[in-house]
PDB file of C-alpha atoms in Angstrom:
ATOM      1  CA  UNK A   1      65.655 -31.850 -35.055  1.00 41.00           C
ATOM      2  CA  UNK A   2      65.918 -34.549 -32.526  1.00 47.00           C
ATOM      3  CA  UNK A   3      63.181 -36.182 -30.482  1.00 60.00           C
ATOM      4  CA  UNK A   4      61.146 -34.402 -27.705  1.00 66.00           C
ATOM      5  CA  UNK A   5      63.035 -36.433 -25.158  1.00 68.00           C
ATOM      6  CA  UNK A   6      66.532 -35.517 -26.176  1.00 78.00           C
ATOM      7  CA  UNK A   7      67.860 -32.095 -24.670  1.00 83.00           C
ATOM      8  CA  UNK A   8      68.655 -29.188 -27.044  1.00 92.00           C
ATOM      9  CA  UNK A   9      72.359 -28.274 -27.720  1.00 93.00           C
ATOM     10  CA  UNK A  10      74.179 -26.702 -25.006  1.00 93.00           C
ATOM     11  CA  UNK A  11      73.361 -22.814 -24.552  1.00 95.00           C
ATOM     12  CA  UNK A  12      70.368 -23.108 -26.842  1.00 97.00           C
ATOM     13  CA  UNK A  13      66.665 -22.406 -26.042  1.00 98.00           C
ATOM     14  CA  UNK A  14      64.136 -24.486 -27.784  1.00 97.00           C
ATOM     15  CA  UNK A  15      60.507 -23.517 -27.969  1.00 97.00           C
ATOM     16  CA  UNK A  16      57.685 -25.701 -29.298  1.00 96.00           C
ATOM     17  CA  UNK A  17      54.396 -23.879 -30.317  1.00 97.00           C
ATOM     18  CA  UNK A  18      51.774 -26.345 -29.138  1.00 97.00           C
ATOM     19  CA  UNK A  19      48.954 -23.860 -30.039  1.00 98.00           C
ATOM     20  CA  UNK A  20      47.152 -20.819 -28.430  1.00 98.00           C
ATOM     21  CA  UNK A  21      49.538 -19.659 -25.637  1.00 99.00           C
ATOM     22  CA  UNK A  22      50.895 -23.138 -24.841  1.00 98.00           C
ATOM     23  CA  UNK A  23      54.673 -23.395 -25.378  1.00 98.00           C
ATOM     24  CA  UNK A  24      56.955 -26.296 -24.381  1.00 96.00           C
ATOM     25  CA  UNK A  25      60.257 -24.573 -23.492  1.00 97.00           C
ATOM     26  CA  UNK A  26      63.508 -26.431 -23.041  1.00 97.00           C
ATOM     27  CA  UNK A  27      66.882 -25.418 -21.932  1.00 97.00           C
ATOM     28  CA  UNK A  28      69.553 -27.847 -20.936  1.00 96.00           C
ATOM     29  CA  UNK A  29      68.047 -30.060 -18.301  1.00 94.00           C
ATOM     30  CA  UNK A  30      64.868 -27.828 -17.838  1.00 96.00           C
ATOM     31  CA  UNK A  31      61.488 -28.330 -19.361  1.00 96.00           C
ATOM     32  CA  UNK A  32      58.782 -25.555 -18.735  1.00 98.00           C
ATOM     33  CA  UNK A  33      55.199 -25.537 -20.023  1.00 98.00           C
ATOM     34  CA  UNK A  34      53.201 -22.446 -20.441  1.00 99.00           C
ATOM     35  CA  UNK A  35      49.338 -21.849 -20.304  1.00 99.00           C
ATOM     36  CA  UNK A  36      48.465 -25.513 -20.824  1.00 98.00           C
ATOM     37  CA  UNK A  37      45.525 -25.659 -23.267  1.00 98.00           C
ATOM     38  CA  UNK A  38      44.728 -29.009 -24.841  1.00 98.00           C
ATOM     39  CA  UNK A  39      41.078 -28.645 -25.751  1.00 98.00           C
ATOM     40  CA  UNK A  40      40.281 -29.905 -29.227  1.00 98.00           C
ATOM     41  CA  UNK A  41      38.820 -28.351 -32.236  1.00 98.00           C
ATOM     42  CA  UNK A  42      34.988 -27.748 -31.693  1.00 98.00           C
ATOM     43  CA  UNK A  43      35.390 -27.970 -27.842  1.00 98.00           C
ATOM     44  CA  UNK A  44      34.523 -24.793 -25.744  1.00 97.00           C
ATOM     45  CA  UNK A  45      36.676 -22.887 -23.346  1.00 96.00           C
ATOM     46  CA  UNK A  46      34.901 -21.467 -20.316  1.00 90.00           C
ATOM     47  CA  UNK A  47      35.718 -17.950 -19.760  1.00 87.00           C
ATOM     48  CA  UNK A  48      33.347 -17.100 -16.782  1.00 79.00           C
ATOM     49  CA  UNK A  49      30.085 -15.506 -16.218  1.00 76.00           C
ATOM     50  CA  UNK A  50      28.505 -17.997 -18.873  1.00 75.00           C
ATOM     51  CA  UNK A  51      30.858 -16.786 -21.603  1.00 87.00           C
ATOM     52  CA  UNK A  52      32.278 -19.637 -23.762  1.00 94.00           C
ATOM     53  CA  UNK A  53      34.539 -19.566 -26.817  1.00 97.00           C
ATOM     54  CA  UNK A  54      34.771 -22.533 -29.356  1.00 98.00           C
ATOM     55  CA  UNK A  55      38.312 -23.680 -30.336  1.00 98.00           C
ATOM     56  CA  UNK A  56      39.074 -23.593 -34.037  1.00 98.00           C
ATOM     57  CA  UNK A  57      42.398 -25.423 -34.086  1.00 98.00           C
ATOM     58  CA  UNK A  58      43.854 -28.582 -32.792  1.00 97.00           C
ATOM     59  CA  UNK A  59      46.657 -28.592 -30.268  1.00 97.00           C
ATOM     60  CA  UNK A  60      49.911 -29.928 -31.671  1.00 95.00           C
ATOM     61  CA  UNK A  61      50.381 -32.253 -28.627  1.00 92.00           C
ATOM     62  CA  UNK A  62      48.388 -34.483 -26.479  1.00 91.00           C
ATOM     63  CA  UNK A  63      49.429 -33.812 -22.844  1.00 92.00           C
ATOM     64  CA  UNK A  64      50.499 -37.497 -22.753  1.00 88.00           C
ATOM     65  CA  UNK A  65      52.986 -36.610 -25.377  1.00 86.00           C
ATOM     66  CA  UNK A  66      54.783 -34.132 -23.260  1.00 84.00           C
ATOM     67  CA  UNK A  67      58.174 -35.136 -21.719  1.00 73.00           C
ATOM     68  CA  UNK A  68      57.618 -37.409 -18.829  1.00 59.00           C
ATOM     69  CA  UNK A  69      58.120 -34.597 -16.143  1.00 76.00           C
ATOM     70  CA  UNK A  70      57.919 -31.009 -16.854  1.00 93.00           C
ATOM     71  CA  UNK A  71      59.745 -29.240 -14.302  1.00 96.00           C
ATOM     72  CA  UNK A  72      57.032 -26.485 -13.884  1.00 98.00           C
ATOM     73  CA  UNK A  73      54.118 -24.666 -15.475  1.00 98.00           C
ATOM     74  CA  UNK A  74      54.291 -20.961 -16.036  1.00 99.00           C
ATOM     75  CA  UNK A  75      50.511 -19.851 -16.070  1.00 99.00           C
ATOM     76  CA  UNK A  76      49.684 -16.414 -16.981  1.00 99.00           C
ATOM     77  CA  UNK A  77      46.139 -16.472 -15.603  1.00 97.00           C
ATOM     78  CA  UNK A  78      43.303 -18.809 -14.785  1.00 95.00           C
ATOM     79  CA  UNK A  79      41.021 -18.725 -17.895  1.00 93.00           C
ATOM     80  CA  UNK A  80      39.699 -21.761 -19.758  1.00 93.00           C
ATOM     81  CA  UNK A  81      41.714 -21.197 -22.862  1.00 95.00           C
ATOM     82  CA  UNK A  82      44.948 -21.130 -20.785  1.00 97.00           C
ATOM     83  CA  UNK A  83      44.242 -23.758 -18.162  1.00 97.00           C
ATOM     84  CA  UNK A  84      41.607 -26.284 -19.284  1.00 97.00           C
ATOM     85  CA  UNK A  85      39.892 -29.269 -17.898  1.00 96.00           C
ATOM     86  CA  UNK A  86      42.135 -31.670 -19.957  1.00 97.00           C
ATOM     87  CA  UNK A  87      45.258 -30.096 -18.474  1.00 96.00           C
ATOM     88  CA  UNK A  88      43.724 -30.362 -14.992  1.00 95.00           C
ATOM     89  CA  UNK A  89      42.921 -33.974 -15.384  1.00 94.00           C
ATOM     90  CA  UNK A  90      46.298 -35.067 -16.925  1.00 94.00           C
ATOM     91  CA  UNK A  91      48.983 -33.000 -15.235  1.00 95.00           C
ATOM     92  CA  UNK A  92      50.620 -34.161 -12.036  1.00 94.00           C
ATOM     93  CA  UNK A  93      49.185 -32.553  -8.839  1.00 96.00           C
ATOM     94  CA  UNK A  94      52.632 -32.195  -7.456  1.00 96.00           C
ATOM     95  CA  UNK A  95      53.965 -30.146 -10.588  1.00 97.00           C
ATOM     96  CA  UNK A  96      55.082 -26.587  -9.443  1.00 98.00           C
ATOM     97  CA  UNK A  97      52.942 -23.889 -11.093  1.00 99.00           C
ATOM     98  CA  UNK A  98      54.260 -20.328 -11.144  1.00 99.00           C
ATOM     99  CA  UNK A  99      51.302 -17.963 -11.454  1.00 99.00           C
ATOM    100  CA  UNK A 100      49.370 -15.059  -9.991  1.00 98.00           C
ATOM    101  CA  UNK A 101      48.364 -15.101  -6.340  1.00 98.00           C
ATOM    102  CA  UNK A 102      44.754 -15.319  -7.489  1.00 97.00           C
ATOM    103  CA  UNK A 103      45.365 -18.302  -9.640  1.00 98.00           C
ATOM    104  CA  UNK A 104      47.540 -20.052  -7.082  1.00 98.00           C
ATOM    105  CA  UNK A 105      44.866 -19.847  -4.373  1.00 98.00           C
ATOM    106  CA  UNK A 106      42.313 -21.371  -6.581  1.00 96.00           C
ATOM    107  CA  UNK A 107      44.790 -24.030  -7.912  1.00 98.00           C
ATOM    108  CA  UNK A 108      45.642 -25.114  -4.395  1.00 97.00           C
ATOM    109  CA  UNK A 109      42.225 -24.922  -2.747  1.00 94.00           C
ATOM    110  CA  UNK A 110      39.882 -26.134  -5.604  1.00 91.00           C
ATOM    111  CA  UNK A 111      42.091 -28.271  -7.892  1.00 92.00           C
ATOM    112  CA  UNK A 112      44.684 -29.812  -5.583  1.00 95.00           C
ATOM    113  CA  UNK A 113      47.835 -28.466  -7.228  1.00 98.00           C
ATOM    114  CA  UNK A 114      49.428 -27.927  -3.812  1.00 97.00           C
ATOM    115  CA  UNK A 115      52.752 -26.584  -5.292  1.00 98.00           C
ATOM    116  CA  UNK A 116      51.139 -23.569  -7.005  1.00 98.00           C
ATOM    117  CA  UNK A 117      53.078 -20.513  -6.237  1.00 98.00           C
ATOM    118  CA  UNK A 118      51.652 -17.011  -6.460  1.00 99.00           C
ATOM    119  CA  UNK A 119      54.060 -14.401  -7.750  1.00 99.00           C
ATOM    120  CA  UNK A 120      53.300 -10.707  -7.168  1.00 99.00           C
ATOM    121  CA  UNK A 121      54.581  -8.223  -9.799  1.00 98.00           C
ATOM    122  CA  UNK A 122      58.435  -8.170  -9.949  1.00 98.00           C
ATOM    123  CA  UNK A 123      58.642 -11.128  -7.642  1.00 99.00           C
ATOM    124  CA  UNK A 124      60.920 -13.990  -8.751  1.00 98.00           C
ATOM    125  CA  UNK A 125      61.402 -17.705  -8.123  1.00 98.00           C
ATOM    126  CA  UNK A 126      64.218 -19.928  -9.248  1.00 98.00           C
ATOM    127  CA  UNK A 127      64.063 -23.449 -10.616  1.00 98.00           C
ATOM    128  CA  UNK A 128      67.207 -25.628 -10.854  1.00 97.00           C
ATOM    129  CA  UNK A 129      67.466 -28.902 -12.658  1.00 96.00           C
ATOM    130  CA  UNK A 130      70.884 -30.583 -12.934  1.00 92.00           C
ATOM    131  CA  UNK A 131      73.244 -28.015 -14.419  1.00 95.00           C
ATOM    132  CA  UNK A 132      70.488 -25.542 -15.637  1.00 97.00           C
ATOM    133  CA  UNK A 133      68.504 -22.940 -13.780  1.00 98.00           C
ATOM    134  CA  UNK A 134      65.749 -20.522 -14.767  1.00 99.00           C
ATOM    135  CA  UNK A 135      64.638 -17.430 -12.808  1.00 98.00           C
ATOM    136  CA  UNK A 136      60.942 -16.551 -13.455  1.00 99.00           C
ATOM    137  CA  UNK A 137      59.762 -13.125 -12.715  1.00 99.00           C
ATOM    138  CA  UNK A 138      56.236 -11.856 -12.742  1.00 99.00           C
ATOM    139  CA  UNK A 139      55.888  -8.744 -14.895  1.00 99.00           C
ATOM    140  CA  UNK A 140      53.137  -6.212 -15.244  1.00 98.00           C
ATOM    141  CA  UNK A 141      50.188  -7.131 -17.366  1.00 98.00           C
ATOM    142  CA  UNK A 142      46.689  -5.806 -17.820  1.00 96.00           C
ATOM    143  CA  UNK A 143      43.807  -7.959 -19.192  1.00 92.00           C
ATOM    144  CA  UNK A 144      41.459  -5.140 -20.006  1.00 84.00           C
ATOM    145  CA  UNK A 145      41.436  -1.343 -20.322  1.00 78.00           C
ATOM    146  CA  UNK A 146      37.934  -0.767 -18.797  1.00 78.00           C
ATOM    147  CA  UNK A 147      38.241  -0.675 -15.031  1.00 78.00           C
ATOM    148  CA  UNK A 148      34.898  -2.566 -14.384  1.00 70.00           C
ATOM    149  CA  UNK A 149      35.822  -5.377 -16.740  1.00 75.00           C
ATOM    150  CA  UNK A 150      39.259  -5.643 -15.140  1.00 76.00           C
ATOM    151  CA  UNK A 151      37.398  -6.424 -11.924  1.00 75.00           C
ATOM    152  CA  UNK A 152      35.516  -9.125 -13.557  1.00 80.00           C
ATOM    153  CA  UNK A 153      38.383 -10.839 -15.369  1.00 89.00           C
ATOM    154  CA  UNK A 154      41.145 -12.908 -13.560  1.00 92.00           C
ATOM    155  CA  UNK A 155      44.364 -11.027 -12.749  1.00 96.00           C
ATOM    156  CA  UNK A 156      47.002 -11.756 -15.406  1.00 98.00           C
ATOM    157  CA  UNK A 157      50.942 -11.650 -15.413  1.00 99.00           C
ATOM    158  CA  UNK A 158      53.608 -11.378 -17.935  1.00 99.00           C
ATOM    159  CA  UNK A 159      56.837 -13.334 -17.208  1.00 99.00           C
ATOM    160  CA  UNK A 160      60.436 -12.968 -17.715  1.00 99.00           C
ATOM    161  CA  UNK A 161      62.394 -16.223 -18.077  1.00 99.00           C
ATOM    162  CA  UNK A 162      66.142 -16.126 -17.498  1.00 98.00           C
ATOM    163  CA  UNK A 163      67.977 -19.364 -18.498  1.00 98.00           C
ATOM    164  CA  UNK A 164      71.433 -19.990 -17.640  1.00 98.00           C
ATOM    165  CA  UNK A 165      74.025 -22.617 -16.296  1.00 97.00           C
ATOM    166  CA  UNK A 166      73.418 -23.234 -12.595  1.00 96.00           C
ATOM    167  CA  UNK A 167      75.189 -20.699 -10.534  1.00 94.00           C
ATOM    168  CA  UNK A 168      76.206 -18.464 -13.567  1.00 95.00           C
ATOM    169  CA  UNK A 169      74.715 -15.404 -15.216  1.00 95.00           C
ATOM    170  CA  UNK A 170      71.816 -15.910 -17.555  1.00 97.00           C
ATOM    171  CA  UNK A 171      72.537 -16.952 -21.277  1.00 97.00           C
ATOM    172  CA  UNK A 172      69.140 -16.196 -22.590  1.00 98.00           C
ATOM    173  CA  UNK A 173      66.154 -13.981 -21.603  1.00 98.00           C
ATOM    174  CA  UNK A 174      62.653 -14.728 -22.772  1.00 99.00           C
ATOM    175  CA  UNK A 175      59.618 -12.591 -22.228  1.00 99.00           C
ATOM    176  CA  UNK A 176      56.012 -14.008 -22.242  1.00 99.00           C
ATOM    177  CA  UNK A 177      53.534 -11.199 -22.518  1.00 99.00           C
ATOM    178  CA  UNK A 178      50.356 -12.992 -21.058  1.00 98.00           C
ATOM    179  CA  UNK A 179      47.014 -11.689 -22.141  1.00 97.00           C
ATOM    180  CA  UNK A 180      47.829  -8.072 -21.627  1.00 98.00           C
ATOM    181  CA  UNK A 181      46.858  -4.837 -23.461  1.00 97.00           C
ATOM    182  CA  UNK A 182      49.341  -2.151 -23.991  1.00 97.00           C
ATOM    183  CA  UNK A 183      49.444   0.076 -20.940  1.00 97.00           C
ATOM    184  CA  UNK A 184      51.888   1.996 -18.710  1.00 97.00           C
ATOM    185  CA  UNK A 185      53.118  -1.194 -17.183  1.00 98.00           C
ATOM    186  CA  UNK A 186      54.682  -2.304 -20.387  1.00 98.00           C
ATOM    187  CA  UNK A 187      56.635   0.895 -20.619  1.00 96.00           C
ATOM    188  CA  UNK A 188      57.828   0.051 -16.887  1.00 97.00           C
ATOM    189  CA  UNK A 189      59.140  -3.315 -18.240  1.00 98.00           C
ATOM    190  CA  UNK A 190      61.183  -1.422 -20.734  1.00 96.00           C
ATOM    191  CA  UNK A 191      62.643   0.917 -18.026  1.00 95.00           C
ATOM    192  CA  UNK A 192      63.336  -1.927 -15.582  1.00 94.00           C
ATOM    193  CA  UNK A 193      64.632  -4.736 -17.813  1.00 92.00           C
ATOM    194  CA  UNK A 194      67.335  -4.791 -20.505  1.00 81.00           C
ATOM    195  CA  UNK A 195      66.585  -6.304 -23.892  1.00 88.00           C
ATOM    196  CA  UNK A 196      64.971  -9.640 -24.421  1.00 98.00           C
ATOM    197  CA  UNK A 197      66.373 -12.299 -26.549  1.00 98.00           C
ATOM    198  CA  UNK A 198      62.991 -13.607 -27.339  1.00 99.00           C
ATOM    199  CA  UNK A 199      59.423 -12.189 -26.767  1.00 99.00           C
ATOM    200  CA  UNK A 200      56.420 -14.533 -27.080  1.00 99.00           C
ATOM    201  CA  UNK A 201      53.589 -12.020 -27.811  1.00 99.00           C
ATOM    202  CA  UNK A 202      50.026 -12.942 -27.088  1.00 99.00           C
ATOM    203  CA  UNK A 203      47.873 -11.592 -29.868  1.00 99.00           C
ATOM    204  CA  UNK A 204      44.500 -12.375 -31.261  1.00 98.00           C
ATOM    205  CA  UNK A 205      42.482  -9.111 -30.355  1.00 97.00           C
ATOM    206  CA  UNK A 206      40.262 -11.123 -28.048  1.00 96.00           C
ATOM    207  CA  UNK A 207      36.854  -9.319 -28.219  1.00 95.00           C
ATOM    208  CA  UNK A 208      34.234  -9.712 -25.465  1.00 91.00           C
ATOM    209  CA  UNK A 209      30.557  -8.936 -25.689  1.00 89.00           C
ATOM    210  CA  UNK A 210      30.250  -5.000 -25.909  1.00 87.00           C
ATOM    211  CA  UNK A 211      33.342  -4.789 -28.112  1.00 90.00           C
ATOM    212  CA  UNK A 212      35.788  -4.940 -25.231  1.00 91.00           C
ATOM    213  CA  UNK A 213      39.320  -5.970 -26.099  1.00 93.00           C
ATOM    214  CA  UNK A 214      41.008  -8.545 -23.747  1.00 93.00           C
ATOM    215  CA  UNK A 215      44.246  -9.186 -25.611  1.00 97.00           C
ATOM    216  CA  UNK A 216      46.376  -7.185 -28.022  1.00 98.00           C
ATOM    217  CA  UNK A 217      45.399  -6.659 -31.654  1.00 98.00           C
ATOM    218  CA  UNK A 218      48.025  -6.066 -34.505  1.00 99.00           C
ATOM    219  CA  UNK A 219      48.495  -2.359 -33.598  1.00 99.00           C
ATOM    220  CA  UNK A 220      48.908  -2.966 -29.950  1.00 98.00           C
ATOM    221  CA  UNK A 221      51.266  -6.043 -30.397  1.00 99.00           C
ATOM    222  CA  UNK A 222      53.401  -3.821 -32.518  1.00 99.00           C
ATOM    223  CA  UNK A 223      53.249  -1.049 -29.930  1.00 99.00           C
ATOM    224  CA  UNK A 224      54.557  -3.609 -27.409  1.00 99.00           C
ATOM    225  CA  UNK A 225      57.359  -4.701 -29.672  1.00 99.00           C
ATOM    226  CA  UNK A 226      58.459  -1.078 -30.136  1.00 98.00           C
ATOM    227  CA  UNK A 227      58.494  -0.333 -26.510  1.00 98.00           C
ATOM    228  CA  UNK A 228      60.424  -3.466 -25.417  1.00 98.00           C
ATOM    229  CA  UNK A 229      62.831  -3.922 -28.400  1.00 97.00           C
ATOM    230  CA  UNK A 230      63.085  -7.706 -28.235  1.00 98.00           C
ATOM    231  CA  UNK A 231      65.702  -9.154 -30.569  1.00 97.00           C
ATOM    232  CA  UNK A 232      63.213 -11.749 -31.860  1.00 98.00           C
ATOM    233  CA  UNK A 233      59.298 -12.135 -31.717  1.00 99.00           C
ATOM    234  CA  UNK A 234      57.380 -15.032 -31.574  1.00 99.00           C
ATOM    235  CA  UNK A 235      53.551 -14.296 -32.094  1.00 99.00           C
ATOM    236  CA  UNK A 236      51.236 -16.714 -30.269  1.00 99.00           C
ATOM    237  CA  UNK A 237      47.540 -16.734 -29.094  1.00 99.00           C
ATOM    238  CA  UNK A 238      45.822 -15.932 -32.480  1.00 99.00           C
ATOM    239  CA  UNK A 239      43.088 -17.462 -34.621  1.00 98.00           C
ATOM    240  CA  UNK A 240      42.662 -20.385 -31.999  1.00 98.00           C
ATOM    241  CA  UNK A 241      39.125 -19.335 -30.629  1.00 98.00           C
ATOM    242  CA  UNK A 242      35.983 -17.684 -31.904  1.00 98.00           C
ATOM    243  CA  UNK A 243      36.545 -14.642 -29.626  1.00 97.00           C
ATOM    244  CA  UNK A 244      39.931 -13.871 -31.353  1.00 98.00           C
ATOM    245  CA  UNK A 245      39.217 -11.175 -34.148  1.00 98.00           C
ATOM    246  CA  UNK A 246      42.628 -10.011 -35.049  1.00 98.00           C
ATOM    247  CA  UNK A 247      44.515 -12.452 -37.440  1.00 98.00           C
ATOM    248  CA  UNK A 248      48.226 -12.968 -37.512  1.00 99.00           C
ATOM    249  CA  UNK A 249      48.448 -11.568 -41.125  1.00 99.00           C
ATOM    250  CA  UNK A 250      47.527  -8.170 -39.742  1.00 99.00           C
ATOM    251  CA  UNK A 251      50.162  -8.309 -37.160  1.00 99.00           C
ATOM    252  CA  UNK A 252      52.792  -9.349 -39.585  1.00 99.00           C
ATOM    253  CA  UNK A 253      51.746  -6.477 -41.974  1.00 99.00           C
ATOM    254  CA  UNK A 254      51.952  -3.851 -39.083  1.00 99.00           C
ATOM    255  CA  UNK A 255      55.421  -5.170 -38.044  1.00 99.00           C
ATOM    256  CA  UNK A 256      56.587  -4.764 -41.619  1.00 99.00           C
ATOM    257  CA  UNK A 257      54.948  -1.293 -41.904  1.00 99.00           C
ATOM    258  CA  UNK A 258      56.923  -0.151 -38.841  1.00 99.00           C
ATOM    259  CA  UNK A 259      60.168  -1.656 -40.111  1.00 99.00           C
ATOM    260  CA  UNK A 260      60.205  -4.414 -37.504  1.00 98.00           C
ATOM    261  CA  UNK A 261      59.577  -7.359 -39.907  1.00 98.00           C
ATOM    262  CA  UNK A 262      63.155  -8.838 -39.402  1.00 97.00           C
ATOM    263  CA  UNK A 263      62.378  -9.575 -35.836  1.00 98.00           C
ATOM    264  CA  UNK A 264      59.519 -11.880 -36.551  1.00 98.00           C
ATOM    265  CA  UNK A 265      59.898 -15.675 -36.211  1.00 98.00           C
ATOM    266  CA  UNK A 266      57.464 -17.593 -38.339  1.00 96.00           C
ATOM    267  CA  UNK A 267      56.938 -20.596 -36.227  1.00 98.00           C
ATOM    268  CA  UNK A 268      53.438 -22.262 -36.770  1.00 97.00           C
ATOM    269  CA  UNK A 269      51.629 -24.682 -34.488  1.00 97.00           C
ATOM    270  CA  UNK A 270      53.502 -27.877 -34.229  1.00 94.00           C
ATOM    271  CA  UNK A 271      56.822 -26.311 -35.197  1.00 96.00           C
ATOM    272  CA  UNK A 272      59.721 -25.526 -32.866  1.00 95.00           C
ATOM    273  CA  UNK A 273      62.412 -23.051 -32.805  1.00 97.00           C
ATOM    274  CA  UNK A 274      65.935 -23.083 -31.458  1.00 97.00           C
ATOM    275  CA  UNK A 275      67.632 -19.719 -30.483  1.00 98.00           C
ATOM    276  CA  UNK A 276      71.167 -19.342 -29.231  1.00 96.00           C
ATOM    277  CA  UNK A 277      72.811 -16.454 -27.495  1.00 92.00           C
ATOM    278  CA  UNK A 278      74.152 -15.114 -30.857  1.00 92.00           C
ATOM    279  CA  UNK A 279      70.614 -14.648 -32.007  1.00 91.00           C
ATOM    280  CA  UNK A 280      70.768 -17.488 -34.588  1.00 93.00           C
ATOM    281  CA  UNK A 281      67.280 -19.085 -35.106  1.00 96.00           C
ATOM    282  CA  UNK A 282      66.411 -22.336 -36.527  1.00 96.00           C
ATOM    283  CA  UNK A 283      62.671 -23.427 -37.132  1.00 97.00           C
ATOM    284  CA  UNK A 284      61.668 -27.035 -37.981  1.00 90.00           C
ATOM    285  CA  UNK A 285      58.713 -29.212 -37.620  1.00 81.00           C
ATOM    286  CA  UNK A 286      58.316 -31.177 -34.424  1.00 68.00           C
ATOM    287  CA  UNK A 287      58.452 -34.978 -34.603  1.00 64.00           C
ATOM    288  CA  UNK A 288      55.066 -36.440 -35.082  1.00 63.00           C
ATOM    289  CA  UNK A 289      53.446 -37.522 -31.822  1.00 55.00           C
ATOM    290  CA  UNK A 290      52.263 -41.094 -31.284  1.00 52.00           C
ATOM    291  CA  UNK A 291      48.609 -41.477 -32.482  1.00 51.00           C
ATOM    292  CA  UNK A 292      46.401 -41.677 -29.386  1.00 52.00           C
ATOM    293  CA  UNK A 293      42.701 -41.789 -28.639  1.00 53.00           C
ATOM    294  CA  UNK A 294      41.206 -38.395 -27.503  1.00 52.00           C
ATOM    295  CA  UNK A 295      42.123 -37.930 -23.807  1.00 49.00           C
ATOM    296  CA  UNK A 296      39.405 -38.701 -21.505  1.00 48.00           C
ATOM    297  CA  UNK A 297      39.771 -35.540 -19.335  1.00 47.00           C
ATOM    298  CA  UNK A 298      37.732 -33.393 -21.704  1.00 41.00           C
ATOM    299  CA  UNK A 299      34.661 -34.887 -20.146  1.00 43.00           C
ATOM    300  CA  UNK A 300      35.618 -34.015 -16.578  1.00 37.00           C
ATOM    301  CA  UNK A 301      33.250 -31.981 -14.479  1.00 35.00           C
ATOM    302  CA  UNK A 302      33.999 -28.423 -14.454  1.00 35.00           C
ATOM    303  CA  UNK A 303      34.662 -26.528 -11.064  1.00 32.00           C
TER     304      UNK A 303
END
């Protein structure tokens, strides 16, 4: 595959799996970044109320190895393993961030990201860059099943990303689940939206004190795939932090057991996939980034 700065072939979606829920997504002239998490192995993500989780993996990219100007960030929610102190330190304060209303208020008021936009469920925004456009629609998501716990955790959204030439119908439709559990809102997505070309499914079985689940385990992830019927499935958000208790192998086994194994894309951290409208997929390693010293932002004061 070509370098990170060369655009993907026409009509092709390119997704680089950086780690956890961080994806670098490119289509034509557009570059999106999801849930930027650049903490290093051994560092701790702060999840609120004194809860921390240690990172077990290295991100495949340093934020300074990103293309010079990502056009926007799509942020599912404001948690320390999805929006960390390194991202906050290194990303441009003028970068558009499409996220929940809760997160947008905090990003604008506390962190100085004045172009953060809060999308309510089913609300959309359109980004245009040159001859390429993407419509981003906020979709239902639920971070916890327990009503009390939902009140303590930040609101979360899923996302529909519809890519196409500017002024034309979308060529490729990508679903990003966010840290949701399986619930009635997922079935509402199935009724509301046609088939997705690609689904990035947040897994990991994140388990909080008391045994409460805060992201899908293997069974719930397979339930979501059965409900939404995406053509291809990219597992993300697994085995990156100590709170994640459901390994990728369990999800792969569950998908095979249900006859869904042919939908899986095996794209590890640091690899990138290309998908075209015909459904053809290519997976290859990303070019190695330049060697750098560890970013200074990891020592920044938490807010």
